[in-house]
PDB file of C-alpha atoms in Angstrom:
ATOM      1  CA  VAL A  16    -131.575 325.482 135.284  1.00 57.00           C
ATOM      2  CA  TYR A  17    -128.648 323.570 136.466  1.00 55.00           C
ATOM      3  CA  ILE A  18    -129.812 323.639 139.848  1.00 59.00           C
ATOM      4  CA  VAL A  19    -133.285 322.431 138.982  1.00 50.00           C
ATOM      5  CA  LEU A  20    -131.644 319.700 137.155  1.00 47.00           C
ATOM      6  CA  VAL A  21    -129.396 318.673 140.005  1.00 47.00           C
ATOM      7  CA  LEU A  22    -132.230 318.949 142.788  1.00 46.00           C
ATOM      8  CA  PHE A  23    -134.416 316.659 140.248  1.00 49.00           C
ATOM      9  CA  LEU A  24    -131.449 314.051 139.976  1.00 46.00           C
ATOM     10  CA  SER A  25    -130.857 313.905 143.817  1.00 50.00           C
ATOM     11  CA  THR A  26    -134.216 313.539 144.918  1.00 51.00           C
ATOM     12  CA  SER A  27    -135.629 311.096 142.373  1.00 51.00           C
ATOM     13  CA  VAL A  28    -133.301 309.328 139.955  1.00 48.00           C
ATOM     14  CA  LEU A  29    -130.203 308.809 142.110  1.00 45.00           C
ATOM     15  CA  PRO A  30    -131.847 307.187 145.238  1.00 48.00           C
ATOM     16  CA  SER A  31    -133.774 304.652 143.262  1.00 47.00           C
ATOM     17  CA  SER A  32    -130.830 303.955 141.137  1.00 44.00           C
ATOM     18  CA  ILE A  33    -128.675 303.184 144.216  1.00 44.00           C
ATOM     19  CA  GLN A  34    -131.502 301.045 145.695  1.00 46.00           C
ATOM     20  CA  GLY A  35    -131.659 299.300 142.415  1.00 44.00           C
ATOM     21  CA  ILE A  36    -127.916 298.399 142.593  1.00 41.00           C
ATOM     22  CA  HIS A  37    -128.254 297.420 146.044  1.00 41.00           C
ATOM     23  CA  SER A  38    -130.994 295.137 145.245  1.00 43.00           C
ATOM     24  CA  TYR A  39    -129.268 293.464 142.315  1.00 39.00           C
ATOM     25  CA  VAL A  40    -125.913 292.884 144.370  1.00 40.00           C
ATOM     26  CA  TYR A  41    -127.814 291.573 147.074  1.00 41.00           C
ATOM     27  CA  ALA A  42    -129.856 289.065 144.783  1.00 41.00           C
ATOM     28  CA  HIS A  43    -127.063 288.022 142.707  1.00 39.00           C
ATOM     29  CA  SER A  44    -124.029 288.295 144.781  1.00 40.00           C
ATOM     30  CA  SER A  45    -123.036 284.557 146.213  1.00 43.00           C
ATOM     31  CA  GLN A  46    -121.968 286.072 149.325  1.00 44.00           C
ATOM     32  CA  GLY A  47    -124.353 288.837 149.628  1.00 44.00           C
ATOM     33  CA  LEU A  48    -123.383 292.052 151.908  1.00 49.00           C
ATOM     34  CA  THR A  49    -122.240 291.745 155.321  1.00 60.00           C
ATOM     35  CA  SER A  50    -124.649 292.638 158.327  1.00 80.00           C
ATOM     36  CA  PHE A  51    -124.706 292.297 161.856  1.00 86.00           C
ATOM     37  CA  ALA A  52    -127.213 291.730 164.552  1.00 93.00           C
ATOM     38  CA  PRO A  53    -128.067 293.693 167.483  1.00 94.00           C
ATOM     39  CA  TYR A  54    -125.702 291.216 169.580  1.00 96.00           C
ATOM     40  CA  ASP A  55    -122.726 291.793 167.403  1.00 96.00           C
ATOM     41  CA  TYR A  56    -123.417 295.502 168.121  1.00 96.00           C
ATOM     42  CA  GLU A  57    -123.666 294.842 171.934  1.00 97.00           C
ATOM     43  CA  MET A  58    -120.215 292.696 171.795  1.00 97.00           C
ATOM     44  CA  GLY A  59    -118.270 295.279 169.866  1.00 97.00           C
ATOM     45  CA  ASN A  60    -119.265 298.031 172.330  1.00 97.00           C
ATOM     46  CA  TRP A  61    -118.492 295.770 175.105  1.00 98.00           C
ATOM     47  CA  LEU A  62    -115.148 295.000 173.613  1.00 98.00           C
ATOM     48  CA  LYS A  63    -114.484 298.650 172.977  1.00 97.00           C
ATOM     49  CA  THR A  64    -115.068 299.346 176.760  1.00 98.00           C
ATOM     50  CA  ASN A  65    -113.573 296.476 178.300  1.00 98.00           C
ATOM     51  CA  ALA A  66    -110.970 294.365 176.229  1.00 98.00           C
ATOM     52  CA  PRO A  67    -107.110 295.694 176.497  1.00 97.00           C
ATOM     53  CA  LEU A  68    -106.098 298.091 173.593  1.00 96.00           C
ATOM     54  CA  ASN A  69    -103.654 295.328 172.671  1.00 96.00           C
ATOM     55  CA  ALA A  70    -106.265 292.578 172.082  1.00 97.00           C
ATOM     56  CA  THR A  71    -106.807 290.814 168.837  1.00 97.00           C
ATOM     57  CA  VAL A  72    -110.041 289.707 167.836  1.00 98.00           C
ATOM     58  CA  VAL A  73    -109.801 285.942 166.700  1.00 97.00           C
ATOM     59  CA  GLY A  74    -112.611 284.049 165.055  1.00 95.00           C
ATOM     60  CA  GLN A  75    -114.790 283.535 161.865  1.00 92.00           C
ATOM     61  CA  PRO A  76    -113.533 286.251 159.397  1.00 92.00           C
ATOM     62  CA  ALA A  77    -116.814 288.124 159.289  1.00 91.00           C
ATOM     63  CA  ASP A  78    -116.864 288.243 163.090  1.00 94.00           C
ATOM     64  CA  GLN A  79    -113.443 289.639 163.024  1.00 94.00           C
ATOM     65  CA  GLN A  80    -114.344 292.450 160.634  1.00 92.00           C
ATOM     66  CA  ILE A  81    -117.485 293.362 162.555  1.00 93.00           C
ATOM     67  CA  GLN A  82    -115.825 293.164 166.122  1.00 96.00           C
ATOM     68  CA  MET A  83    -112.527 295.144 164.741  1.00 94.00           C
ATOM     69  CA  GLY A  84    -114.810 297.855 163.307  1.00 93.00           C
ATOM     70  CA  LEU A  85    -117.321 298.280 166.259  1.00 95.00           C
ATOM     71  CA  SER A  86    -114.350 297.827 168.975  1.00 96.00           C
ATOM     72  CA  TYR A  87    -111.291 299.479 167.277  1.00 95.00           C
ATOM     73  CA  ARG A  88    -109.226 296.376 168.100  1.00 96.00           C
ATOM     74  CA  GLN A  89    -107.067 294.551 165.692  1.00 96.00           C
ATOM     75  CA  SER A  90    -107.922 290.998 164.252  1.00 96.00           C
ATOM     76  CA  LEU A  91    -105.916 288.387 162.434  1.00 95.00           C
ATOM     77  CA  GLY A  92    -106.963 289.925 159.069  1.00 92.00           C
ATOM     78  CA  GLY A  93    -110.809 289.011 158.848  1.00 89.00           C
ATOM     79  CA  ASN A  94    -111.941 288.493 155.341  1.00 85.00           C
ATOM     80  CA  TYR A  95    -108.132 288.966 154.234  1.00 89.00           C
ATOM     81  CA  MET A  96    -106.707 286.242 156.363  1.00 90.00           C
ATOM     82  CA  SER A  97    -104.303 283.937 154.612  1.00 91.00           C
ATOM     83  CA  ILE A  98    -105.163 280.614 153.959  1.00 88.00           C
ATOM     84  CA  ALA A  99    -102.576 279.170 156.437  1.00 92.00           C
ATOM     85  CA  THR A 100    -103.852 281.429 159.193  1.00 93.00           C
ATOM     86  CA  GLN A 101    -107.324 280.121 158.268  1.00 91.00           C
ATOM     87  CA  LYS A 102    -106.346 276.620 158.468  1.00 91.00           C
ATOM     88  CA  THR A 103    -104.449 277.237 161.935  1.00 94.00           C
ATOM     89  CA  LEU A 104    -107.390 279.044 163.329  1.00 94.00           C
ATOM     90  CA  LYS A 105    -109.806 276.260 162.222  1.00 93.00           C
ATOM     91  CA  THR A 106    -107.251 273.505 163.897  1.00 92.00           C
ATOM     92  CA  ALA A 107    -107.168 275.763 167.035  1.00 95.00           C
ATOM     93  CA  LEU A 108    -111.024 275.942 167.427  1.00 93.00           C
ATOM     94  CA  SER A 109    -111.742 272.249 166.699  1.00 92.00           C
ATOM     95  CA  SER A 110    -108.924 271.014 168.963  1.00 92.00           C
ATOM     96  CA  ASN A 111    -110.263 268.747 171.903  1.00 89.00           C
ATOM     97  CA  ASN A 112    -107.024 270.206 173.756  1.00 94.00           C
ATOM     98  CA  ALA A 113    -107.309 273.394 175.151  1.00 95.00           C
ATOM     99  CA  ALA A 114    -103.442 273.610 175.673  1.00 95.00           C
ATOM    100  CA  ILE A 115    -102.920 272.866 171.852  1.00 95.00           C
ATOM    101  CA  SER A 116    -105.672 275.394 170.988  1.00 95.00           C
ATOM    102  CA  THR A 117    -104.415 278.369 173.157  1.00 95.00           C
ATOM    103  CA  CYS A 118    -100.492 277.580 171.630  1.00 95.00           C
ATOM    104  CA  ALA A 119    -101.786 277.863 168.081  1.00 96.00           C
ATOM    105  CA  ILE A 120    -103.928 280.994 168.649  1.00 97.00           C
ATOM    106  CA  SER A 121    -100.823 282.496 170.491  1.00 96.00           C
ATOM    107  CA  SER A 122     -98.998 281.780 167.344  1.00 96.00           C
ATOM    108  CA  LEU A 123    -101.284 283.616 165.559  1.00 96.00           C
ATOM    109  CA  VAL A 124    -101.862 286.689 167.663  1.00 96.00           C
ATOM    110  CA  GLY A 125     -98.020 286.983 168.951  1.00 93.00           C
ATOM    111  CA  ASP A 126     -96.658 287.538 172.355  1.00 89.00           C
ATOM    112  CA  ASN A 127     -97.604 291.222 172.782  1.00 89.00           C
ATOM    113  CA  SER A 128    -101.368 290.616 172.160  1.00 93.00           C
ATOM    114  CA  THR A 129    -104.372 289.486 174.145  1.00 96.00           C
ATOM    115  CA  ALA A 130    -106.528 286.885 172.338  1.00 97.00           C
ATOM    116  CA  VAL A 131    -109.979 287.451 172.312  1.00 98.00           C
ATOM    117  CA  VAL A 132    -111.776 284.514 170.880  1.00 98.00           C
ATOM    118  CA  ILE A 133    -115.369 285.127 169.377  1.00 97.00           C
ATOM    119  CA  ILE A 134    -117.724 282.363 168.934  1.00 97.00           C
ATOM    120  CA  SER A 135    -121.065 282.654 167.127  1.00 96.00           C
ATOM    121  CA  GLY A 136    -123.301 281.081 164.945  1.00 94.00           C
ATOM    122  CA  ARG A 137    -121.420 282.459 161.935  1.00 92.00           C
ATOM    123  CA  THR A 138    -118.288 280.519 163.646  1.00 93.00           C
ATOM    124  CA  VAL A 139    -120.214 277.309 163.973  1.00 92.00           C
ATOM    125  CA  TRP A 140    -121.294 277.598 160.296  1.00 90.00           C
ATOM    126  CA  TRP A 141    -117.711 278.306 159.346  1.00 90.00           C
ATOM    127  CA  MET A 142    -116.313 275.546 161.126  1.00 90.00           C
ATOM    128  CA  GLU A 143    -118.660 273.055 159.527  1.00 87.00           C
ATOM    129  CA  LYS A 144    -117.552 273.956 155.941  1.00 83.00           C
ATOM    130  CA  PRO A 145    -114.378 272.031 154.596  1.00 77.00           C
ATOM    131  CA  ASN A 146    -113.177 274.789 152.535  1.00 72.00           C
ATOM    132  CA  SER A 147    -111.442 277.869 154.668  1.00 61.00           C
ATOM    133  CA  PHE A 148    -112.755 280.341 151.876  1.00 63.00           C
ATOM    134  CA  SER A 149    -116.206 279.829 152.799  1.00 64.00           C
ATOM    135  CA  VAL A 150    -117.157 282.960 154.771  1.00 70.00           C
ATOM    136  CA  VAL A 151    -120.685 283.728 156.279  1.00 72.00           C
ATOM    137  CA  TYR A 152    -121.678 287.290 156.445  1.00 74.00           C
ATOM    138  CA  TYR A 153    -125.063 287.221 157.711  1.00 82.00           C
ATOM    139  CA  PRO A 154    -125.709 286.464 161.513  1.00 88.00           C
ATOM    140  CA  GLN A 155    -126.558 282.889 162.193  1.00 89.00           C
ATOM    141  CA  THR A 156    -128.481 281.778 165.150  1.00 91.00           C
ATOM    142  CA  LEU A 157    -126.574 279.781 167.415  1.00 92.00           C
ATOM    143  CA  ASP A 158    -128.363 276.810 169.195  1.00 90.00           C
ATOM    144  CA  GLY A 159    -126.138 276.069 171.757  1.00 89.00           C
ATOM    145  CA  LEU A 160    -122.175 275.937 171.794  1.00 90.00           C
ATOM    146  CA  PRO A 161    -121.422 272.876 169.609  1.00 92.00           C
ATOM    147  CA  PRO A 162    -118.945 270.232 170.869  1.00 92.00           C
ATOM    148  CA  TRP A 163    -115.829 271.248 169.693  1.00 91.00           C
ATOM    149  CA  ALA A 164    -116.158 274.609 171.912  1.00 93.00           C
ATOM    150  CA  SER A 165    -116.286 272.427 174.964  1.00 92.00           C
ATOM    151  CA  GLN A 166    -112.436 273.390 175.016  1.00 93.00           C
ATOM    152  CA  PHE A 167    -113.444 276.965 175.925  1.00 94.00           C
ATOM    153  CA  ASN A 168    -114.677 275.740 179.227  1.00 93.00           C
ATOM    154  CA  ASN A 169    -111.150 274.829 180.421  1.00 95.00           C
ATOM    155  CA  THR A 170    -110.559 277.547 182.849  1.00 96.00           C
ATOM    156  CA  ALA A 171    -106.781 276.929 183.013  1.00 96.00           C
ATOM    157  CA  TYR A 172    -106.952 278.073 179.321  1.00 97.00           C
ATOM    158  CA  TYR A 173    -109.677 280.226 178.615  1.00 97.00           C
ATOM    159  CA  ARG A 174    -111.994 282.785 180.464  1.00 97.00           C
ATOM    160  CA  LEU A 175    -115.440 283.547 179.350  1.00 97.00           C
ATOM    161  CA  ALA A 176    -115.082 287.322 179.285  1.00 98.00           C
ATOM    162  CA  HIS A 177    -118.674 288.028 177.785  1.00 98.00           C
ATOM    163  CA  GLN A 178    -121.743 286.886 176.254  1.00 97.00           C
ATOM    164  CA  VAL A 179    -124.730 288.428 174.614  1.00 97.00           C
ATOM    165  CA  ASP A 180    -128.156 286.487 174.517  1.00 96.00           C
ATOM    166  CA  HIS A 181    -126.222 282.966 174.119  1.00 95.00           C
ATOM    167  CA  GLN A 182    -125.856 284.148 170.469  1.00 96.00           C
ATOM    168  CA  ILE A 183    -122.128 285.449 170.793  1.00 97.00           C
ATOM    169  CA  TYR A 184    -119.387 284.485 173.112  1.00 97.00           C
ATOM    170  CA  ALA A 185    -115.910 286.296 173.993  1.00 98.00           C
ATOM    171  CA  TYR A 186    -113.315 284.353 175.644  1.00 98.00           C
ATOM    172  CA  TYR A 187    -109.715 285.551 176.699  1.00 97.00           C
ATOM    173  CA  ALA A 188    -107.300 282.914 175.681  1.00 94.00           C
TER     174      ALA A 188
END
């Protein structure tokens, strides 16, 4: 009797309950659930294979979480970055001066780590928000690099390491 009851619950009631919970959370959550696109996955695999083991993923919080998980590299804390770290990171990314930018990024990652700056549509969305707490979990289309990202073309300070479909970029600082 118990076996039949367990089989019934595991095949009919529980899956629909879990799907219902997922639908409710997705529909009623202010931030939703994190998801990633094929280009995120490809970037993570590239980082896992090519980035130094001491690399630190630097970027928008959700990008850090995704790339840290896929590449087995450290990050600045992803969704758990302090407000001070988020402000320093936003200042570094938005600076028109590549020297100031790399100095700020170096202060965040430390001397014994290689910074890998990730720029994606999530980054652009995050940079446009005045509140550092704003985190975008879903992939965002990147329609060209924004003007503030022009500093990453300064090869004296940054080197384009990899890009996927013009949707996500990795720069070594």
